[in-house]
Coordinates of N, CA and C in Angstrom, one line a residue:
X1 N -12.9 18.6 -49.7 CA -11.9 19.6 -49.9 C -11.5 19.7 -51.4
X2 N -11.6 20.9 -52.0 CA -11.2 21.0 -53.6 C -9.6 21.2 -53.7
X3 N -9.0 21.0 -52.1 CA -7.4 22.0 -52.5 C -7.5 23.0 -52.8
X4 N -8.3 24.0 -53.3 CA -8.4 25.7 -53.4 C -8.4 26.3 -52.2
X5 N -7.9 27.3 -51.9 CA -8.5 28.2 -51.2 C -9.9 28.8 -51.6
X6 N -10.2 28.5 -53.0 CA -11.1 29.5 -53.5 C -12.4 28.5 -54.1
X7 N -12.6 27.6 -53.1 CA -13.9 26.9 -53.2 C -13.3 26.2 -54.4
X8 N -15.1 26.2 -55.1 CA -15.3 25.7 -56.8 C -14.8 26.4 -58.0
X9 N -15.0 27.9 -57.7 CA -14.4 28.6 -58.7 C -12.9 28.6 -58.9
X10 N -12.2 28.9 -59.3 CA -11.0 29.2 -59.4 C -10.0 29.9 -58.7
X11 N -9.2 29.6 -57.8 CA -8.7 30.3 -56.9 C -7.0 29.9 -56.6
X12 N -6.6 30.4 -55.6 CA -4.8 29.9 -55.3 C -5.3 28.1 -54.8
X13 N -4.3 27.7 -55.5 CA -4.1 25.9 -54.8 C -3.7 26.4 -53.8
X14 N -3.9 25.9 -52.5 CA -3.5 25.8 -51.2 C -2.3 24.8 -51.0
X15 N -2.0 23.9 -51.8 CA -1.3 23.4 -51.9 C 0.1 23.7 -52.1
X16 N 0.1 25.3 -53.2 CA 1.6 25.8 -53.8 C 1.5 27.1 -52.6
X17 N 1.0 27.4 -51.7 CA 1.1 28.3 -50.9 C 1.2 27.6 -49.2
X18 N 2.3 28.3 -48.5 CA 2.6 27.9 -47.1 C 1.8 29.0 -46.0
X19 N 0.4 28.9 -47.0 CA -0.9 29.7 -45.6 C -1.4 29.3 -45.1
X20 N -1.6 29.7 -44.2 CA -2.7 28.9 -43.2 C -4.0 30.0 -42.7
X21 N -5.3 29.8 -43.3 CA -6.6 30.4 -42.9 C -6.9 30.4 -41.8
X22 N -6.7 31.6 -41.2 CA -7.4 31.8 -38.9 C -8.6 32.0 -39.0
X23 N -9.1 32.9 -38.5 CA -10.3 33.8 -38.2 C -10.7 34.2 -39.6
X24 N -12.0 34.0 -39.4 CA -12.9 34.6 -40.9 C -14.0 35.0 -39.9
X25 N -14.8 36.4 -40.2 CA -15.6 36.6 -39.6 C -16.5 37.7 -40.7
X26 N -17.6 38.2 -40.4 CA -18.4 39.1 -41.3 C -19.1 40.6 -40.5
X27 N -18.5 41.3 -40.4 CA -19.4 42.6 -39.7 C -20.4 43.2 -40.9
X28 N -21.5 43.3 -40.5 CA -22.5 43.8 -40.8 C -23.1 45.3 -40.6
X29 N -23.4 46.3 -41.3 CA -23.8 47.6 -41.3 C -25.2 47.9 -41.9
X30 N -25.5 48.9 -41.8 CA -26.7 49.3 -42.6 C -26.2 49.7 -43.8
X31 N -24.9 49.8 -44.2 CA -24.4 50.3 -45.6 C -23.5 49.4 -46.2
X32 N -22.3 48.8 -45.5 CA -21.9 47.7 -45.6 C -21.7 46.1 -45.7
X33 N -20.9 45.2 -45.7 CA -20.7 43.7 -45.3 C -19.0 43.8 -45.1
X34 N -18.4 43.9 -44.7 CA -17.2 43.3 -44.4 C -17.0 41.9 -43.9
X35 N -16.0 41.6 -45.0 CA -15.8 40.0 -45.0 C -14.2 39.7 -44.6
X36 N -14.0 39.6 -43.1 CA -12.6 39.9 -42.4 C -12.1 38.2 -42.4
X37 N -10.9 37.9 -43.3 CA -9.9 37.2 -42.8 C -8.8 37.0 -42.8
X38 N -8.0 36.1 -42.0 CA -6.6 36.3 -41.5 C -6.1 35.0 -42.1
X39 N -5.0 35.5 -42.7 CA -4.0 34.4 -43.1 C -2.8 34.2 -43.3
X40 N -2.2 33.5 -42.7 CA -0.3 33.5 -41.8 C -0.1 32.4 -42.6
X41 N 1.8 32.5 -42.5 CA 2.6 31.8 -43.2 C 3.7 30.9 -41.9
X42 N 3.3 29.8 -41.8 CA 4.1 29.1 -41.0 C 5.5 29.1 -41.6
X43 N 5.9 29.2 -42.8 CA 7.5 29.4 -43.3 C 8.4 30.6 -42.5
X44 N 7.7 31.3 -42.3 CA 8.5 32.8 -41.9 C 8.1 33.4 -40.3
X45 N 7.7 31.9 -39.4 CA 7.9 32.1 -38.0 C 8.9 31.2 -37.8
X46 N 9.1 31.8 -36.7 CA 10.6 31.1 -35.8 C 11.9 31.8 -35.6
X47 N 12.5 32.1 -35.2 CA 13.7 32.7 -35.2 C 14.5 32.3 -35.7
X48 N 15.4 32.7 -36.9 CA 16.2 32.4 -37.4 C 17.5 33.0 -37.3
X49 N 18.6 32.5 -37.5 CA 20.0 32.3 -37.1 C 20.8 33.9 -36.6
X50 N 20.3 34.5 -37.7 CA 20.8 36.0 -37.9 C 19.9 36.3 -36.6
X51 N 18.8 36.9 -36.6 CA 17.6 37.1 -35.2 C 18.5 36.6 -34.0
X52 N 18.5 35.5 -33.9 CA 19.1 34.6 -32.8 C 20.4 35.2 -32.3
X53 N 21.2 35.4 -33.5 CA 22.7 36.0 -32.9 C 22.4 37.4 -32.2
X54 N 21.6 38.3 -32.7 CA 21.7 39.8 -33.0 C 21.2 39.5 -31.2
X55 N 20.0 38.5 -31.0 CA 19.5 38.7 -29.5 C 20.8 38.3 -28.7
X56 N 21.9 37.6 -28.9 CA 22.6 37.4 -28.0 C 23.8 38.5 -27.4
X57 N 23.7 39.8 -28.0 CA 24.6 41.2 -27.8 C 23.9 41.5 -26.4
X58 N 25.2 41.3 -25.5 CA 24.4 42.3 -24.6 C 24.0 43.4 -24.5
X59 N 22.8 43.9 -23.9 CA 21.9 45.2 -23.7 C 21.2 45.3 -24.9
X60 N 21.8 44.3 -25.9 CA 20.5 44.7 -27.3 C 19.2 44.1 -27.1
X61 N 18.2 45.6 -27.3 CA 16.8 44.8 -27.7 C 16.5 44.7 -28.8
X62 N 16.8 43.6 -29.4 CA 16.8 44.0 -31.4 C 15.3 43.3 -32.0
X63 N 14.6 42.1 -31.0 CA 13.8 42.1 -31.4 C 12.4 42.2 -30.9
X64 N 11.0 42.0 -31.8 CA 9.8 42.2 -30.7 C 9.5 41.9 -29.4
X65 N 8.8 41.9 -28.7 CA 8.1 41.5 -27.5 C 8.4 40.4 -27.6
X66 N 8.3 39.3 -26.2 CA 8.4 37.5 -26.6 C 7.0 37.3 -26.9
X67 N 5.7 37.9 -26.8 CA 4.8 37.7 -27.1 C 4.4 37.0 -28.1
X68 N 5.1 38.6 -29.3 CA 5.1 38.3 -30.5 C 6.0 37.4 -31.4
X69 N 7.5 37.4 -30.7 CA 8.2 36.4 -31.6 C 7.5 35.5 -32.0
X70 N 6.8 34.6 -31.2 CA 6.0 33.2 -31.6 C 4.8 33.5 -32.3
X71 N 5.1 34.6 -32.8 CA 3.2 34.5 -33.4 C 3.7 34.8 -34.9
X72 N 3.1 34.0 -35.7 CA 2.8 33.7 -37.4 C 3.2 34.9 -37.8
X73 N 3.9 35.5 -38.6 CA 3.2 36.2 -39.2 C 1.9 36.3 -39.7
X74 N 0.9 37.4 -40.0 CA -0.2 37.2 -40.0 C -0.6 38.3 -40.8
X75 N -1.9 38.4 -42.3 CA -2.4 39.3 -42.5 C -3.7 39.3 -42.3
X76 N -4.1 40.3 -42.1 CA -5.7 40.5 -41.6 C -6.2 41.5 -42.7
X77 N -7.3 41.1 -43.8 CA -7.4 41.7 -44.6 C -9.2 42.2 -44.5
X78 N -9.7 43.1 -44.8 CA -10.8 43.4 -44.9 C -11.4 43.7 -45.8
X79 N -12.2 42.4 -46.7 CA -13.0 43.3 -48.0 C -14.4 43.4 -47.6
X80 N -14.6 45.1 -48.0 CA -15.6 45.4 -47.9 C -16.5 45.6 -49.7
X81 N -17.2 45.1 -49.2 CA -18.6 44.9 -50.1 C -20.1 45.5 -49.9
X82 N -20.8 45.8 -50.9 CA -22.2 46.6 -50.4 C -22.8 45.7 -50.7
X83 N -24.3 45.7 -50.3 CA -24.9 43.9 -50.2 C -25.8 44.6 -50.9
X84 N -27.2 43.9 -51.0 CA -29.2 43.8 -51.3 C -29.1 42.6 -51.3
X85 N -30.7 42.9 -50.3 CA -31.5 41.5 -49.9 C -32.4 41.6 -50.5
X86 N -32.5 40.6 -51.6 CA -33.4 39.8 -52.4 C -34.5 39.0 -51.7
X87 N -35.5 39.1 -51.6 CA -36.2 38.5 -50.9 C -36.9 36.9 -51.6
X88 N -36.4 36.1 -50.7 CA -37.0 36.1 -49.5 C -35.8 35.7 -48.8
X89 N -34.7 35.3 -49.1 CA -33.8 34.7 -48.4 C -32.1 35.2 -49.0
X90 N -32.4 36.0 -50.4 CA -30.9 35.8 -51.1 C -30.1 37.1 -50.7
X91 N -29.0 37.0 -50.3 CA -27.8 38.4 -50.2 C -27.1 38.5 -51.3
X92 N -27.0 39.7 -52.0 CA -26.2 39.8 -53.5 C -25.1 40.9 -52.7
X93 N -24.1 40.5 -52.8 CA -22.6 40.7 -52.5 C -21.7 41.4 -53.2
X94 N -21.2 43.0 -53.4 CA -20.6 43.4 -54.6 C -19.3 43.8 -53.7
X95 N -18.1 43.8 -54.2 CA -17.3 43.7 -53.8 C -17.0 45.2 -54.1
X96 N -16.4 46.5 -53.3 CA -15.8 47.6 -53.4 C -14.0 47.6 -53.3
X97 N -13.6 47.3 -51.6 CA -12.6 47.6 -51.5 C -11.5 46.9 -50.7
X98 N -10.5 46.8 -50.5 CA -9.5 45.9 -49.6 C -8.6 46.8 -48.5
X99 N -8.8 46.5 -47.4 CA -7.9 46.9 -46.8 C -7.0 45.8 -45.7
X100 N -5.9 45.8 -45.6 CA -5.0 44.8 -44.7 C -4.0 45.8 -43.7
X101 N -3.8 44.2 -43.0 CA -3.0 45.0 -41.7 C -2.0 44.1 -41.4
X102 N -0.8 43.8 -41.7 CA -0.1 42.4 -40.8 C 0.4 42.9 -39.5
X103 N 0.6 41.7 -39.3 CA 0.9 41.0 -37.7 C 1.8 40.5 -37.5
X104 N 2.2 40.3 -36.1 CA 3.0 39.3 -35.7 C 4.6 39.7 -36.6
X105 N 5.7 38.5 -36.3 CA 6.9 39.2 -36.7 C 7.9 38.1 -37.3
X106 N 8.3 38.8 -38.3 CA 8.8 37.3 -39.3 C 10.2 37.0 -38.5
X107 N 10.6 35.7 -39.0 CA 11.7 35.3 -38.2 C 12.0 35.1 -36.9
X108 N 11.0 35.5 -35.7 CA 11.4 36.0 -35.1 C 12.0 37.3 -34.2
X109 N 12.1 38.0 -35.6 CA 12.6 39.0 -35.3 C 11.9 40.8 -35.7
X110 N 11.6 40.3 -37.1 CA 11.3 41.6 -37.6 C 9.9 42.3 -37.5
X111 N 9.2 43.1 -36.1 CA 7.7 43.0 -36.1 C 7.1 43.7 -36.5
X112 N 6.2 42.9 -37.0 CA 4.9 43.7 -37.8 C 3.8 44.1 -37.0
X113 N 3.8 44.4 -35.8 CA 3.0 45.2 -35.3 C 2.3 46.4 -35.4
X114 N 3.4 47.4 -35.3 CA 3.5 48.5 -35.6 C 2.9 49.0 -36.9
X115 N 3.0 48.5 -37.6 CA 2.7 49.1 -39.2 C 1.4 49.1 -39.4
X116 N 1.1 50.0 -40.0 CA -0.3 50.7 -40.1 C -1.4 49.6 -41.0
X117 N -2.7 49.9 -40.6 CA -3.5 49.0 -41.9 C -3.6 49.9 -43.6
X118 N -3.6 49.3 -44.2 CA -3.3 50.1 -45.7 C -4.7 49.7 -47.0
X119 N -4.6 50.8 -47.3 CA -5.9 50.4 -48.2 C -5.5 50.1 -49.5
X120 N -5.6 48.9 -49.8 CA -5.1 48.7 -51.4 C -5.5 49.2 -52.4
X121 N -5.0 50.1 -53.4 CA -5.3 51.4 -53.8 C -6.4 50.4 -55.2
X122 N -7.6 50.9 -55.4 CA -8.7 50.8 -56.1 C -8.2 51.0 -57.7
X123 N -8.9 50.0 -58.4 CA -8.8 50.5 -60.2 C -10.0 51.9 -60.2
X124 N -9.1 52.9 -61.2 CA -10.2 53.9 -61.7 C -11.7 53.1 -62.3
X125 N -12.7 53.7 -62.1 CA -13.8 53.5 -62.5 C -14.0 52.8 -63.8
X126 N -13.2 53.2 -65.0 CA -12.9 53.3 -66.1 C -12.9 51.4 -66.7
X127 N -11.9 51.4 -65.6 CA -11.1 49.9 -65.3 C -11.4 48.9 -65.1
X128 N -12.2 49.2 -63.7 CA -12.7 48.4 -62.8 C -13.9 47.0 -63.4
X129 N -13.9 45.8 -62.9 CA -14.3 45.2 -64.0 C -16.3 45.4 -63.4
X130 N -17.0 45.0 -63.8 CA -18.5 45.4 -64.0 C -18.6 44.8 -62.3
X131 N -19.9 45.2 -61.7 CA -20.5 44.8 -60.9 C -20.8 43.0 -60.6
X132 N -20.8 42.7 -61.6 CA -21.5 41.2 -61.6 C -20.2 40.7 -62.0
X133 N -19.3 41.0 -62.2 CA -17.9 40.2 -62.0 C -17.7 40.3 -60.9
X134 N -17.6 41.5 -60.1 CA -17.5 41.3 -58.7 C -18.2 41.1 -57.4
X135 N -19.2 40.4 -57.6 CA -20.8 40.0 -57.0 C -20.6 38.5 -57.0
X136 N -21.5 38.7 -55.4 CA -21.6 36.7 -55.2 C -23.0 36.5 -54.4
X137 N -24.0 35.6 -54.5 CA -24.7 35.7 -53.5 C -25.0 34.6 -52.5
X138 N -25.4 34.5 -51.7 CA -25.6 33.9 -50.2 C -27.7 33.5 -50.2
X139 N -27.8 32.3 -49.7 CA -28.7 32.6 -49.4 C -29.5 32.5 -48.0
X140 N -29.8 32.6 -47.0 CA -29.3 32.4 -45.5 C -30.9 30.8 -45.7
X141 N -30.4 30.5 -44.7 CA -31.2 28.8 -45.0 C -31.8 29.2 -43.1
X142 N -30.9 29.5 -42.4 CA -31.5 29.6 -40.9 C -31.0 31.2 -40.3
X143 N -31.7 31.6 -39.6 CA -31.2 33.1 -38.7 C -32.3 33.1 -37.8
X144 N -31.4 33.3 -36.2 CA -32.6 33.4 -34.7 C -31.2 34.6 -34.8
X145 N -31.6 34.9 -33.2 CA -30.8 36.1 -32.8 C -29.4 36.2 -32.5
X146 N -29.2 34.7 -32.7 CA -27.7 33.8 -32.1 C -26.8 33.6 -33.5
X147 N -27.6 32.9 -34.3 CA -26.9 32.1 -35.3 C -27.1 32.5 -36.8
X148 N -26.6 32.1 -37.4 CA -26.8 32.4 -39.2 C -26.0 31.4 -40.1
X149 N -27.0 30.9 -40.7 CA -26.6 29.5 -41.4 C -26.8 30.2 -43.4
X150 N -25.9 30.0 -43.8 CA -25.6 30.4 -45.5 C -25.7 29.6 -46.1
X151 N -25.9 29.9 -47.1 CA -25.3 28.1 -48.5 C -24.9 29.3 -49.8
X152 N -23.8 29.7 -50.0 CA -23.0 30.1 -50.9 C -23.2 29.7 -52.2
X153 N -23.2 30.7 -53.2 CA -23.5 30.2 -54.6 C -22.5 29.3 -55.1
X154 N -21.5 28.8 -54.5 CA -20.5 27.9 -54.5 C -20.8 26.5 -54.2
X155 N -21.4 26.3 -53.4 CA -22.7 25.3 -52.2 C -21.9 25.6 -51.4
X156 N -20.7 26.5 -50.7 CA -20.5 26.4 -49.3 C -21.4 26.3 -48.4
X157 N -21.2 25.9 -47.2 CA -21.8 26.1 -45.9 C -21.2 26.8 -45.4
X158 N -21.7 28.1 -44.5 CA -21.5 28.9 -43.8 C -22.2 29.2 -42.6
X159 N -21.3 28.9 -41.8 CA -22.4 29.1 -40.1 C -21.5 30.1 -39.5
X160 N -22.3 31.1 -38.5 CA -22.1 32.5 -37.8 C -22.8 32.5 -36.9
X161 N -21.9 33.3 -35.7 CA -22.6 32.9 -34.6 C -21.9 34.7 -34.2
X162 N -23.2 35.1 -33.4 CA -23.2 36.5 -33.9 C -22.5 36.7 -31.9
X163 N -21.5 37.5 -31.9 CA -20.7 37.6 -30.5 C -21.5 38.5 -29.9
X164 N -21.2 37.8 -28.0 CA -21.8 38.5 -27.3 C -21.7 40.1 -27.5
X165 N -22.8 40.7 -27.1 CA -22.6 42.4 -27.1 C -22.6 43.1 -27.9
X166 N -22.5 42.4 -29.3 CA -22.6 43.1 -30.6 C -24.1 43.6 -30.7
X167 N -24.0 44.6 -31.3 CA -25.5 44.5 -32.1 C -25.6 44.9 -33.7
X168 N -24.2 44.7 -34.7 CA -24.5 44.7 -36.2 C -24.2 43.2 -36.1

């Protein structure tokens, strides 16, 4: 473990941030790669004091579902990227756009359910840094119709296991 979130390269110390990484998954297209994951802040669940009183008024329903009180806050973020396969094995990964969604409800109280997913607004063309600043590649080491094994230009390991019923 390098302490990064962001592998070998350079990235947030995980250390000065109170995230915690859920689900990472990858949907696949004939035009796209979406690289979807989720990451919550254990500091801003639980119900706190103010939340707590507001629930004790009677007839007030001030806060989420009980479902949600206990659940992390949570962002679900989706960067989409356009790929080419290099053959015989390599995926070149360019990064286009970001979109997020949060979840769950801080404090206990305040829920993020409801709120829409948002596309984080793009640098003009002009701006935007070159292709190969924002490119990575993969090269898959195993793939049957089940599984997909990666080794990341980083040396991560990456294993996928492709869910029932899907077919990208």
């Amino acid at each position: 473990n390098s302490g990064s979130l962001g592998g070998r390269r350079p990235g947030p110390l995980a250390a000065l941030f109170p995230l915690s990484l859920g689900q990472v998954y990858q949907v696949i297209t004939d035009d796209w790669l979406d690289n979807n994951v989720e990451l919550s802040s254990y500091l801003l669940q639980g119900q706190d004091a103010f939340a707590a009183a507001l629930g004790r008024i009677p007839g007030a329903n001030w806060g989420p579902p009980q479902e949600t009180q206990n659940k992390a806050p949570t962002l679900a973020a989706s960067l989409r990227h356009s790929y080419k396969i290099e053959l015989p094995n390599t995926v070149v990964i360019t990064f286009e756009s970001t979109k997020a969604k949060p979840t769950g409800a801080i404090g206990g109280f305040l829920n993020l359910d409801g709120l829409p997913e948002v596309a984080i607004p793009e640098l003009p063309e002009g701006l935007r840094p070159p292709a190969e600043l924002r490119s990575a590649s993969f090269r898959v080491t195993y793939l049957d119709p089940k599984f997909r094994i990666t080794r990341g230009d980083r040396g991560e390991l990456r294993i996928y296991s492709r869910v029932e019923g899907e077919s990208t």
